[in-house]
Each structure stands twice: as C-alpha cells, then as structure tokens.
Amino acid sequence: MKLSNIRVVLVQTTHPGNIGAAVRAMKNMGLEKLYLVEPKHFPHADATARASGADDLLATAVVCETLEGALAGCGLVFGASARLRTIAWPQVNPRQCASVISTLDDTAEVALVFGREHAGLTNEELEQCHYLVHIPANPEFSSLNLAAAVQVLAYEARVACVDEVASQETGVTSSPMATADEMAGFYRHLEQTIIDIGFLDPANPRQLMRRLRRLFNRAHLDKMELNILRGIFAAAQKNIN
Ligand code: SAH
C-alpha cells in the first residue's frame, strides 16, 4: 500500500487551524491527499499558518459536498471515533487499522474519516465506513484534538507501510478491490434482490441490511467477487416465480 494513496477526509471542520495542523501531520508521515467535506472556513489564513510549510497539501485539497463524494473510488474506509458507539460496528485500534492497510496492494485507495470538533461523526456517516477506529485514550478524557487524531493514525500507517517485510508476509488480493461506489451499487442490488425474493419485508426491515453490510464489509470484496455476487443476484431476480 502506498502512503500517498491514503486520503484523509475531514467532515465539516469548524476551525481552519485544525485543517492546517492536520496537513502538517499528514505531510510529516508521507500522506498527501486531503478531502474536506463542507469545511466551515476554507481556504483560510489560519489553515495556512498552522500548515507550516505543508500548504501544498492545502492547495491540492478536494472540497466535497457530501461524504459519499469524498469516498468515491475508495476500497476501504475507516471512521475515527472518539467515543465507543452503541452501534455494534467492527472496531479496530490505530495499529490494527494500519496493519490492514499495509496488506493492500499499491493500487488500493483508503480513506481515514474524521468528524466534527464538537460532535464527531454521525452513525449514518459511520455506516459508510468499513471499520470504526478508536484511539484507546483515557476513558475519562478520550477526545483528542482533530489534528492530533490524524497524527496518530497517520503515524501508525507509516510505521506499518514502510515495514515492507511485514506487508509481504501478509496476503494481497489478486483482483483490485471493489471501490466504495461499487459497494454502494452492490448493497442497492442486494437489498432489491432480497426484497424481490421475499426475504426482506420493506415494511419491517429491522437490522438486516446493517448486518449484511457488516458481513460484506468484513470480507473486503475485490471486483471479481463483487461481480460474481451481483451475477447471482441477477439470476435470482430473473428466476422469481
Ligand atoms: N466531541 C466529539 C469529538 C470530536 S474530536 C465526540 O464526542 O465525538 C474530532 C474528531 O477527531 C473525531 O470525530 C474523531 O474523528 C477524531 N478523534 C478524536 N479523538 C479520537 C479518539 N480517541 N479515537 C479516534 N478518533 C478520535
């Protein structure tokens, strides 16, 4: 996995100084891609000042209207959360996150998503992530400054990815990974299929799609596997009645 293919996504950041401090942390660790979802103030002099020389990353930052837009093309998405959530979502610590990243091939695109200073990420946003990543901090004071959280994850990614031996020992998928937009299409197809075959009652969906998302996210589908499964859905839909 190339460190330069890891994108940092900041959602609705309030303080531009935090954006600057985040790119400084990124550039220190060899990360290059910043995506900003609806930043409150950007560009801004405070961001440039806090970037202290990493302002080239501010210049190439991509500003998006939605999180979905910022994740387009990403095969694997981690959502950083200061709180342990009530939703049971697969959870890793920064080292485990970095270890997963280091096993991916050089074409993989990965996103690390960070929330608002005051409110973090919503459950809906976390559901767009394959994993929740929590920095095991003091449980009585667990919320790090946004840029400090970026620093911890970026550092762990660097340590894991520059250790080439470690990444060679672990498996690499043969077909490129399915991207986030392909996975979104996959889930729409899956949902429609299980409605069509009478397995999911849209009037009473319960937690079924959430559970299925969790299951398939854990599998890190590559493009070929995704196409096989979509072929099965299409055949099932064709053969109803
Ligand atoms: N008050 C917010 C915390 C926001 S801190 C809350 O309770 O959710 C801003 C962002 O930094 C968070 O959304 C998260 O992405 C990241 N962050 C802060 N502390 C973290 C921690 N301990 N583990 C993982 N991410 C953290």
PDB file of C-alpha atoms and ligand atoms in Angstrom:
ATOM      1  CA  MET A   1       0.000   0.000   0.000  1.00  0.00           C
ATOM      2  CA  LYS A   2       1.333   3.406  -0.919  1.00  0.00           C
ATOM      3  CA  LEU A   3       1.065   6.006   1.859  1.00  0.00           C
ATOM      4  CA  SER A   4       0.271   8.571  -0.810  1.00  0.00           C
ATOM      5  CA  ASN A   5      -2.911   6.616  -1.639  1.00  0.00           C
ATOM      6  CA  ILE A   6      -4.325   7.119   1.835  1.00  0.00           C
ATOM      7  CA  ARG A   7      -6.765  10.000   1.847  1.00  0.00           C
ATOM      8  CA  VAL A   8      -7.670  11.915   4.960  1.00  0.00           C
ATOM      9  CA  VAL A   9     -11.291  13.060   4.942  1.00  0.00           C
ATOM     10  CA  LEU A  10     -12.306  15.800   7.388  1.00  0.00           C
ATOM     11  CA  VAL A  11     -16.056  16.225   7.813  1.00  0.00           C
ATOM     12  CA  GLN A  12     -17.449  19.718   8.491  1.00  0.00           C
ATOM     13  CA  THR A  13     -14.368  21.007  10.274  1.00  0.00           C
ATOM     14  CA  THR A  14     -15.154  24.183  12.210  1.00  0.00           C
ATOM     15  CA  HIS A  15     -11.667  25.543  12.920  1.00  0.00           C
ATOM     16  CA  PRO A  16      -9.460  26.117   9.866  1.00  0.00           C
ATOM     17  CA  GLY A  17      -6.389  25.944  12.145  1.00  0.00           C
ATOM     18  CA  ASN A  18      -7.177  22.263  12.653  1.00  0.00           C
ATOM     19  CA  ILE A  19      -7.143  21.718   8.889  1.00  0.00           C
ATOM     20  CA  GLY A  20      -3.674  23.268   8.737  1.00  0.00           C
ATOM     21  CA  ALA A  21      -2.409  21.192  11.659  1.00  0.00           C
ATOM     22  CA  ALA A  22      -3.865  18.077  10.033  1.00  0.00           C
ATOM     23  CA  VAL A  23      -1.990  18.572   6.735  1.00  0.00           C
ATOM     24  CA  ARG A  24       1.213  19.183   8.646  1.00  0.00           C
ATOM     25  CA  ALA A  25       0.722  15.868  10.449  1.00  0.00           C
ATOM     26  CA  MET A  26      -0.098  14.172   7.147  1.00  0.00           C
ATOM     27  CA  LYS A  27       2.920  15.505   5.281  1.00  0.00           C
ATOM     28  CA  ASN A  28       5.238  14.570   8.166  1.00  0.00           C
ATOM     29  CA  MET A  29       4.066  10.991   7.724  1.00  0.00           C
ATOM     30  CA  GLY A  30       4.066  10.943   3.906  1.00  0.00           C
ATOM     31  CA  LEU A  31       0.310  11.227   3.352  1.00  0.00           C
ATOM     32  CA  GLU A  32      -0.712  13.593   0.575  1.00  0.00           C
ATOM     33  CA  LYS A  33      -4.422  13.600  -0.118  1.00  0.00           C
ATOM     34  CA  LEU A  34      -6.803  15.778   1.846  1.00  0.00           C
ATOM     35  CA  TYR A  35     -10.562  15.782   1.254  1.00  0.00           C
ATOM     36  CA  LEU A  36     -12.757  18.306   3.038  1.00  0.00           C
ATOM     37  CA  VAL A  37     -16.487  17.741   3.324  1.00  0.00           C
ATOM     38  CA  GLU A  38     -18.252  21.076   3.814  1.00  0.00           C
ATOM     39  CA  PRO A  39     -15.487  22.848   5.782  1.00  0.00           C
ATOM     40  CA  LYS A  40     -16.834  25.870   7.648  1.00  0.00           C
ATOM     41  CA  HIS A  41     -13.970  28.160   6.532  1.00  0.00           C
ATOM     42  CA  PHE A  42     -11.650  27.144   3.715  1.00  0.00           C
ATOM     43  CA  PRO A  43      -9.295  28.391   2.405  1.00  0.00           C
ATOM     44  CA  HIS A  44      -8.311  30.408   5.460  1.00  0.00           C
ATOM     45  CA  ALA A  45      -5.186  32.153   6.772  1.00  0.00           C
ATOM     46  CA  ASP A  46      -5.278  30.085   9.991  1.00  0.00           C
ATOM     47  CA  ALA A  47      -5.097  26.874   7.965  1.00  0.00           C
ATOM     48  CA  THR A  48      -2.094  28.132   6.015  1.00  0.00           C
ATOM     49  CA  ALA A  49      -0.357  29.328   9.188  1.00  0.00           C
ATOM     50  CA  ARG A  50      -0.810  26.033  11.035  1.00  0.00           C
ATOM     51  CA  ALA A  51       0.265  24.009   7.983  1.00  0.00           C
ATOM     52  CA  SER A  52       3.766  25.461   8.453  1.00  0.00           C
ATOM     53  CA  GLY A  53       5.087  24.534   5.057  1.00  0.00           C
ATOM     54  CA  ALA A  54       2.630  21.757   4.243  1.00  0.00           C
ATOM     55  CA  ASP A  55       0.424  24.232   2.416  1.00  0.00           C
ATOM     56  CA  ASP A  56       0.954  22.375  -0.874  1.00  0.00           C
ATOM     57  CA  LEU A  57      -1.479  19.813   0.579  1.00  0.00           C
ATOM     58  CA  LEU A  58      -3.980  22.608   1.223  1.00  0.00           C
ATOM     59  CA  ALA A  59      -3.647  23.749  -2.383  1.00  0.00           C
ATOM     60  CA  THR A  60      -4.478  20.287  -3.707  1.00  0.00           C
ATOM     61  CA  ALA A  61      -7.244  19.600  -1.149  1.00  0.00           C
ATOM     62  CA  VAL A  62     -10.522  18.424  -2.659  1.00  0.00           C
ATOM     63  CA  VAL A  63     -13.603  20.108  -1.230  1.00  0.00           C
ATOM     64  CA  CYS A  64     -16.743  17.943  -1.425  1.00  0.00           C
ATOM     65  CA  GLU A  65     -20.402  18.489  -0.654  1.00  0.00           C
ATOM     66  CA  THR A  66     -21.004  15.002   0.683  1.00  0.00           C
ATOM     67  CA  LEU A  67     -19.067  12.273   2.455  1.00  0.00           C
ATOM     68  CA  GLU A  68     -20.119   9.871  -0.296  1.00  0.00           C
ATOM     69  CA  GLY A  69     -18.429  12.149  -2.831  1.00  0.00           C
ATOM     70  CA  ALA A  70     -15.227  12.244  -0.758  1.00  0.00           C
ATOM     71  CA  LEU A  71     -15.163   8.443  -0.592  1.00  0.00           C
ATOM     72  CA  ALA A  72     -15.646   7.825  -4.314  1.00  0.00           C
ATOM     73  CA  GLY A  73     -13.029   5.404  -5.584  1.00  0.00           C
ATOM     74  CA  CYS A  74     -12.023   4.189  -2.106  1.00  0.00           C
ATOM     75  CA  GLY A  75     -11.901   0.458  -1.452  1.00  0.00           C
ATOM     76  CA  LEU A  76     -11.551   0.648   2.287  1.00  0.00           C
ATOM     77  CA  VAL A  77     -12.861   3.291   4.680  1.00  0.00           C
ATOM     78  CA  PHE A  78     -12.039   3.804   8.373  1.00  0.00           C
ATOM     79  CA  GLY A  79     -14.101   6.190  10.509  1.00  0.00           C
ATOM     80  CA  ALA A  80     -12.235   7.651  13.507  1.00  0.00           C
ATOM     81  CA  SER A  81     -14.418   7.930  16.565  1.00  0.00           C
ATOM     82  CA  ALA A  82     -13.614   9.346  19.981  1.00  0.00           C
ATOM     83  CA  ARG A  83     -16.476   7.512  21.589  1.00  0.00           C
ATOM     84  CA  LEU A  84     -17.271   3.844  21.704  1.00  0.00           C
ATOM     85  CA  ARG A  85     -20.558   3.651  19.889  1.00  0.00           C
ATOM     86  CA  THR A  86     -23.715   1.895  20.797  1.00  0.00           C
ATOM     87  CA  ILE A  87     -23.954   0.561  17.242  1.00  0.00           C
ATOM     88  CA  ALA A  88     -22.076  -2.691  17.009  1.00  0.00           C
ATOM     89  CA  TRP A  89     -19.709  -1.884  14.161  1.00  0.00           C
ATOM     90  CA  PRO A  90     -16.381  -3.626  13.580  1.00  0.00           C
ATOM     91  CA  GLN A  91     -13.888  -1.726  15.636  1.00  0.00           C
ATOM     92  CA  VAL A  92     -10.105  -1.572  15.452  1.00  0.00           C
ATOM     93  CA  ASN A  93      -7.344   0.412  17.113  1.00  0.00           C
ATOM     94  CA  PRO A  94      -4.889   2.509  15.064  1.00  0.00           C
ATOM     95  CA  ARG A  95      -2.301  -0.288  14.919  1.00  0.00           C
ATOM     96  CA  GLN A  96      -4.816  -2.805  13.640  1.00  0.00           C
ATOM     97  CA  CYS A  97      -6.061  -0.222  11.153  1.00  0.00           C
ATOM     98  CA  ALA A  98      -2.517   0.284   9.880  1.00  0.00           C
ATOM     99  CA  SER A  99      -1.934  -3.437   9.722  1.00  0.00           C
ATOM    100  CA  VAL A 100      -4.973  -3.928   7.468  1.00  0.00           C
ATOM    101  CA  ILE A 101      -3.852  -1.016   5.273  1.00  0.00           C
ATOM    102  CA  SER A 102      -0.319  -2.401   4.926  1.00  0.00           C
ATOM    103  CA  THR A 103      -1.637  -5.631   3.370  1.00  0.00           C
ATOM    104  CA  LEU A 104      -3.282  -3.847   0.426  1.00  0.00           C
ATOM    105  CA  ASP A 105      -1.675  -3.572  -2.989  1.00  0.00           C
ATOM    106  CA  ASP A 106      -0.287  -0.321  -4.371  1.00  0.00           C
ATOM    107  CA  THR A 107      -3.413   0.485  -6.379  1.00  0.00           C
ATOM    108  CA  ALA A 108      -5.695   0.445  -3.322  1.00  0.00           C
ATOM    109  CA  GLU A 109      -7.296   3.706  -2.195  1.00  0.00           C
ATOM    110  CA  VAL A 110      -8.038   4.014   1.500  1.00  0.00           C
ATOM    111  CA  ALA A 111      -9.865   6.734   3.431  1.00  0.00           C
ATOM    112  CA  LEU A 112      -9.444   7.789   7.059  1.00  0.00           C
ATOM    113  CA  VAL A 113     -12.513   9.822   8.014  1.00  0.00           C
ATOM    114  CA  PHE A 114     -12.535  12.305  10.905  1.00  0.00           C
ATOM    115  CA  GLY A 115     -15.538  14.042  12.425  1.00  0.00           C
ATOM    116  CA  ARG A 116     -16.541  17.482  13.612  1.00  0.00           C
ATOM    117  CA  GLU A 117     -14.714  19.010  16.573  1.00  0.00           C
ATOM    118  CA  HIS A 118     -17.885  19.259  18.632  1.00  0.00           C
ATOM    119  CA  ALA A 119     -19.970  16.333  17.505  1.00  0.00           C
ATOM    120  CA  GLY A 120     -17.729  13.754  15.805  1.00  0.00           C
ATOM    121  CA  LEU A 121     -19.295  11.588  13.092  1.00  0.00           C
ATOM    122  CA  THR A 122     -22.968  10.635  12.928  1.00  0.00           C
ATOM    123  CA  ASN A 123     -23.998   6.995  12.990  1.00  0.00           C
ATOM    124  CA  GLU A 124     -25.109   7.392   9.391  1.00  0.00           C
ATOM    125  CA  GLU A 125     -21.626   8.565   8.423  1.00  0.00           C
ATOM    126  CA  LEU A 126     -20.005   5.728  10.356  1.00  0.00           C
ATOM    127  CA  GLU A 127     -22.156   3.278   8.433  1.00  0.00           C
ATOM    128  CA  GLN A 128     -20.372   4.406   5.280  1.00  0.00           C
ATOM    129  CA  CYS A 129     -17.137   3.182   6.872  1.00  0.00           C
ATOM    130  CA  HIS A 130     -15.966  -0.416   6.870  1.00  0.00           C
ATOM    131  CA  TYR A 131     -14.370  -0.063  10.280  1.00  0.00           C
ATOM    132  CA  LEU A 132     -14.563   2.256  13.212  1.00  0.00           C
ATOM    133  CA  VAL A 133     -11.123   3.156  14.541  1.00  0.00           C
ATOM    134  CA  HIS A 134     -10.773   4.273  18.130  1.00  0.00           C
ATOM    135  CA  ILE A 135      -7.574   5.577  19.704  1.00  0.00           C
ATOM    136  CA  PRO A 136      -7.507   3.938  23.129  1.00  0.00           C
ATOM    137  CA  ALA A 137      -7.175   7.092  25.213  1.00  0.00           C
ATOM    138  CA  ASN A 138      -8.043   7.875  28.834  1.00  0.00           C
ATOM    139  CA  PRO A 139     -11.667   6.698  29.072  1.00  0.00           C
ATOM    140  CA  GLU A 140     -12.492   9.738  31.182  1.00  0.00           C
ATOM    141  CA  PHE A 141     -10.976  12.121  28.627  1.00  0.00           C
ATOM    142  CA  SER A 142     -10.920  10.282  25.328  1.00  0.00           C
ATOM    143  CA  SER A 143     -11.448  13.013  22.758  1.00  0.00           C
ATOM    144  CA  LEU A 144      -8.205  14.109  21.078  1.00  0.00           C
ATOM    145  CA  ASN A 145      -7.795  17.297  19.105  1.00  0.00           C
ATOM    146  CA  LEU A 146      -8.726  16.567  15.474  1.00  0.00           C
ATOM    147  CA  ALA A 147      -5.195  17.049  14.097  1.00  0.00           C
ATOM    148  CA  ALA A 148      -3.713  15.006  16.961  1.00  0.00           C
ATOM    149  CA  ALA A 149      -6.043  12.142  15.993  1.00  0.00           C
ATOM    150  CA  VAL A 150      -4.917  12.470  12.354  1.00  0.00           C
ATOM    151  CA  GLN A 151      -1.305  12.334  13.579  1.00  0.00           C
ATOM    152  CA  VAL A 152      -1.786   9.088  15.492  1.00  0.00           C
ATOM    153  CA  LEU A 153      -3.452   7.263  12.587  1.00  0.00           C
ATOM    154  CA  ALA A 154      -1.004   8.623  10.012  1.00  0.00           C
ATOM    155  CA  TYR A 155       1.961   7.623  12.164  1.00  0.00           C
ATOM    156  CA  GLU A 156       0.722   4.066  12.597  1.00  0.00           C
ATOM    157  CA  ALA A 157       0.043   3.815   8.862  1.00  0.00           C
ATOM    158  CA  ARG A 158       3.585   4.950   8.142  1.00  0.00           C
ATOM    159  CA  VAL A 159       5.189   2.514  10.556  1.00  0.00           C
ATOM    160  CA  ALA A 160       3.185  -0.382   9.125  1.00  0.00           C
ATOM    161  CA  CYS A 161       3.631   0.538   5.460  1.00  0.00           C
ATOM    162  CA  VAL A 162       7.339   1.261   5.459  1.00  0.00           C
ATOM    163  CA  ASP A 163       7.925  -2.113   7.047  1.00  0.00           C
ATOM    164  CA  GLU A 164       7.961  -3.896   3.701  1.00  0.00           C
ATOM    165  CA  VAL A 165       8.712  -7.294   5.159  1.00  0.00           C
ATOM    166  CA  ALA A 166       5.562  -7.187   7.231  1.00  0.00           C
ATOM    167  CA  SER A 167       3.446  -6.317   4.229  1.00  0.00           C
ATOM    168  CA  GLN A 168       4.996  -9.041   2.081  1.00  0.00           C
ATOM    169  CA  GLU A 169       4.220 -11.687   4.660  1.00  0.00           C
ATOM    170  CA  THR A 170       0.526 -10.990   4.500  1.00  0.00           C
ATOM    171  CA  GLY A 171      -1.845 -11.816   1.671  1.00  0.00           C
ATOM    172  CA  VAL A 172      -2.604  -9.452  -1.180  1.00  0.00           C
ATOM    173  CA  THR A 173      -5.826  -9.733  -3.166  1.00  0.00           C
ATOM    174  CA  SER A 174      -5.326 -10.670  -6.806  1.00  0.00           C
ATOM    175  CA  SER A 175      -8.126  -8.601  -8.358  1.00  0.00           C
ATOM    176  CA  PRO A 176      -8.304  -4.892  -7.420  1.00  0.00           C
ATOM    177  CA  MET A 177     -10.587  -4.128  -4.505  1.00  0.00           C
ATOM    178  CA  ALA A 178     -14.146  -3.004  -5.110  1.00  0.00           C
ATOM    179  CA  THR A 179     -14.471   0.753  -4.600  1.00  0.00           C
ATOM    180  CA  ALA A 180     -16.895   2.462  -2.236  1.00  0.00           C
ATOM    181  CA  ASP A 181     -19.204   3.457  -5.112  1.00  0.00           C
ATOM    182  CA  GLU A 182     -19.192  -0.122  -6.439  1.00  0.00           C
ATOM    183  CA  MET A 183     -20.035  -1.339  -2.932  1.00  0.00           C
ATOM    184  CA  ALA A 184     -22.899   1.172  -2.738  1.00  0.00           C
ATOM    185  CA  GLY A 185     -24.302  -0.263  -6.003  1.00  0.00           C
ATOM    186  CA  PHE A 186     -23.757  -3.760  -4.642  1.00  0.00           C
ATOM    187  CA  TYR A 187     -25.795  -3.020  -1.499  1.00  0.00           C
ATOM    188  CA  ARG A 188     -28.632  -1.478  -3.529  1.00  0.00           C
ATOM    189  CA  HIS A 189     -28.687  -4.593  -5.710  1.00  0.00           C
ATOM    190  CA  LEU A 190     -28.546  -6.920  -2.693  1.00  0.00           C
ATOM    191  CA  GLU A 191     -31.399  -5.092  -0.969  1.00  0.00           C
ATOM    192  CA  GLN A 192     -33.590  -5.114  -4.078  1.00  0.00           C
ATOM    193  CA  THR A 193     -32.891  -8.798  -4.640  1.00  0.00           C
ATOM    194  CA  ILE A 194     -33.818  -9.889  -1.135  1.00  0.00           C
ATOM    195  CA  ILE A 195     -36.992  -7.811  -1.394  1.00  0.00           C
ATOM    196  CA  ASP A 196     -37.801  -9.398  -4.772  1.00  0.00           C
ATOM    197  CA  ILE A 197     -37.309 -12.946  -3.495  1.00  0.00           C
ATOM    198  CA  GLY A 198     -39.428 -12.211  -0.425  1.00  0.00           C
ATOM    199  CA  PHE A 199     -36.685 -12.430   2.178  1.00  0.00           C
ATOM    200  CA  LEU A 200     -36.750  -8.779   3.254  1.00  0.00           C
ATOM    201  CA  ASP A 201     -40.055  -7.140   4.066  1.00  0.00           C
ATOM    202  CA  PRO A 202     -39.544  -3.430   3.284  1.00  0.00           C
ATOM    203  CA  ALA A 203     -42.311  -2.634   5.781  1.00  0.00           C
ATOM    204  CA  ASN A 204     -40.319  -4.353   8.512  1.00  0.00           C
ATOM    205  CA  PRO A 205     -36.624  -4.240   7.549  1.00  0.00           C
ATOM    206  CA  ARG A 206     -35.215  -4.486  11.096  1.00  0.00           C
ATOM    207  CA  GLN A 207     -31.393  -4.560  11.198  1.00  0.00           C
ATOM    208  CA  LEU A 208     -30.993  -6.863   8.223  1.00  0.00           C
ATOM    209  CA  MET A 209     -29.217  -4.520   5.776  1.00  0.00           C
ATOM    210  CA  ARG A 210     -26.948  -3.210   8.513  1.00  0.00           C
ATOM    211  CA  ARG A 211     -25.943  -6.750   9.420  1.00  0.00           C
ATOM    212  CA  LEU A 212     -25.374  -7.676   5.796  1.00  0.00           C
ATOM    213  CA  ARG A 213     -23.242  -4.578   5.271  1.00  0.00           C
ATOM    214  CA  ARG A 214     -21.154  -5.539   8.242  1.00  0.00           C
ATOM    215  CA  LEU A 215     -20.702  -9.025   6.868  1.00  0.00           C
ATOM    216  CA  PHE A 216     -19.698  -7.977   3.349  1.00  0.00           C
ATOM    217  CA  ASN A 217     -17.508  -5.088   4.523  1.00  0.00           C
ATOM    218  CA  ARG A 218     -15.532  -7.546   6.604  1.00  0.00           C
ATOM    219  CA  ALA A 219     -14.861  -9.612   3.501  1.00  0.00           C
ATOM    220  CA  HIS A 220     -13.077  -6.771   1.593  1.00  0.00           C
ATOM    221  CA  LEU A 221     -14.615  -7.863  -1.715  1.00  0.00           C
ATOM    222  CA  ASP A 222     -12.483  -7.496  -4.781  1.00  0.00           C
ATOM    223  CA  LYS A 223     -14.035  -6.518  -8.122  1.00  0.00           C
ATOM    224  CA  MET A 224     -14.270 -10.071  -9.362  1.00  0.00           C
ATOM    225  CA  GLU A 225     -16.013 -11.340  -6.215  1.00  0.00           C
ATOM    226  CA  LEU A 226     -18.435  -8.439  -6.333  1.00  0.00           C
ATOM    227  CA  ASN A 227     -19.315  -9.258  -9.942  1.00  0.00           C
ATOM    228  CA  ILE A 228     -19.906 -12.920  -9.096  1.00  0.00           C
ATOM    229  CA  LEU A 229     -22.291 -11.964  -6.292  1.00  0.00           C
ATOM    230  CA  ARG A 230     -24.124  -9.453  -8.480  1.00  0.00           C
ATOM    231  CA  GLY A 231     -24.438 -12.191 -11.115  1.00  0.00           C
ATOM    232  CA  ILE A 232     -26.075 -14.417  -8.504  1.00  0.00           C
ATOM    233  CA  PHE A 233     -28.486 -11.617  -7.537  1.00  0.00           C
ATOM    234  CA  ALA A 234     -29.412 -11.025 -11.189  1.00  0.00           C
ATOM    235  CA  ALA A 235     -30.043 -14.756 -11.717  1.00  0.00           C
ATOM    236  CA  ALA A 236     -32.180 -14.941  -8.561  1.00  0.00           C
ATOM    237  CA  GLN A 237     -34.215 -11.919  -9.679  1.00  0.00           C
ATOM    238  CA  LYS A 238     -34.718 -13.415 -13.156  1.00  0.00           C
ATOM    239  CA  ASN A 239     -35.986 -16.687 -11.762  1.00  0.00           C
ATOM    240  CA  ILE A 240     -38.675 -15.371  -9.428  1.00  0.00           C
ATOM    241  CA  ASN A 241     -41.998 -17.190  -9.874  1.00  0.00           C
TER     242      ASN A 241
HETATM  243  N1  SAH B   1     -16.787  15.677  20.729  1.00  0.00           N
HETATM  244  C1  SAH B   1     -16.568  14.740  19.672  1.00  0.00           C
HETATM  245  C2  SAH B   1     -15.098  14.527  19.468  1.00  0.00           C
HETATM  246  C3  SAH B   1     -14.643  15.162  18.267  1.00  0.00           C
HETATM  247  S1  SAH B   1     -12.921  15.214  18.137  1.00  0.00           S
HETATM  248  C4  SAH B   1     -17.206  13.440  20.001  1.00  0.00           C
HETATM  249  O1  SAH B   1     -17.561  13.229  21.134  1.00  0.00           O
HETATM  250  O2  SAH B   1     -17.378  12.605  19.103  1.00  0.00           O
HETATM  251  C5  SAH B   1     -12.811  15.341  16.375  1.00  0.00           C
HETATM  252  C6  SAH B   1     -12.522  14.061  15.652  1.00  0.00           C
HETATM  253  O3  SAH B   1     -11.218  13.595  15.999  1.00  0.00           O
HETATM  254  C7  SAH B   1     -13.449  12.917  15.963  1.00  0.00           C
HETATM  255  O4  SAH B   1     -14.650  12.969  15.219  1.00  0.00           O
HETATM  256  C8  SAH B   1     -12.593  11.726  15.550  1.00  0.00           C
HETATM  257  O5  SAH B   1     -12.649  11.564  14.144  1.00  0.00           O
HETATM  258  C9  SAH B   1     -11.198  12.185  15.961  1.00  0.00           C
HETATM  259  N2  SAH B   1     -10.857  11.681  17.321  1.00  0.00           N
HETATM  260  C10 SAH B   1     -10.729  12.383  18.454  1.00  0.00           C
HETATM  261  N3  SAH B   1     -10.421  11.567  19.493  1.00  0.00           N
HETATM  262  C11 SAH B   1     -10.365  10.307  18.988  1.00  0.00           C
HETATM  263  C12 SAH B   1     -10.099   9.020  19.543  1.00  0.00           C
HETATM  264  N4  SAH B   1      -9.850   8.827  20.834  1.00  0.00           N
HETATM  265  N5  SAH B   1     -10.125   7.957  18.710  1.00  0.00           N
HETATM  266  C13 SAH B   1     -10.386   8.104  17.392  1.00  0.00           C
HETATM  267  N6  SAH B   1     -10.658   9.288  16.816  1.00  0.00           N
HETATM  268  C14 SAH B   1     -10.632  10.393  17.595  1.00  0.00           C
END
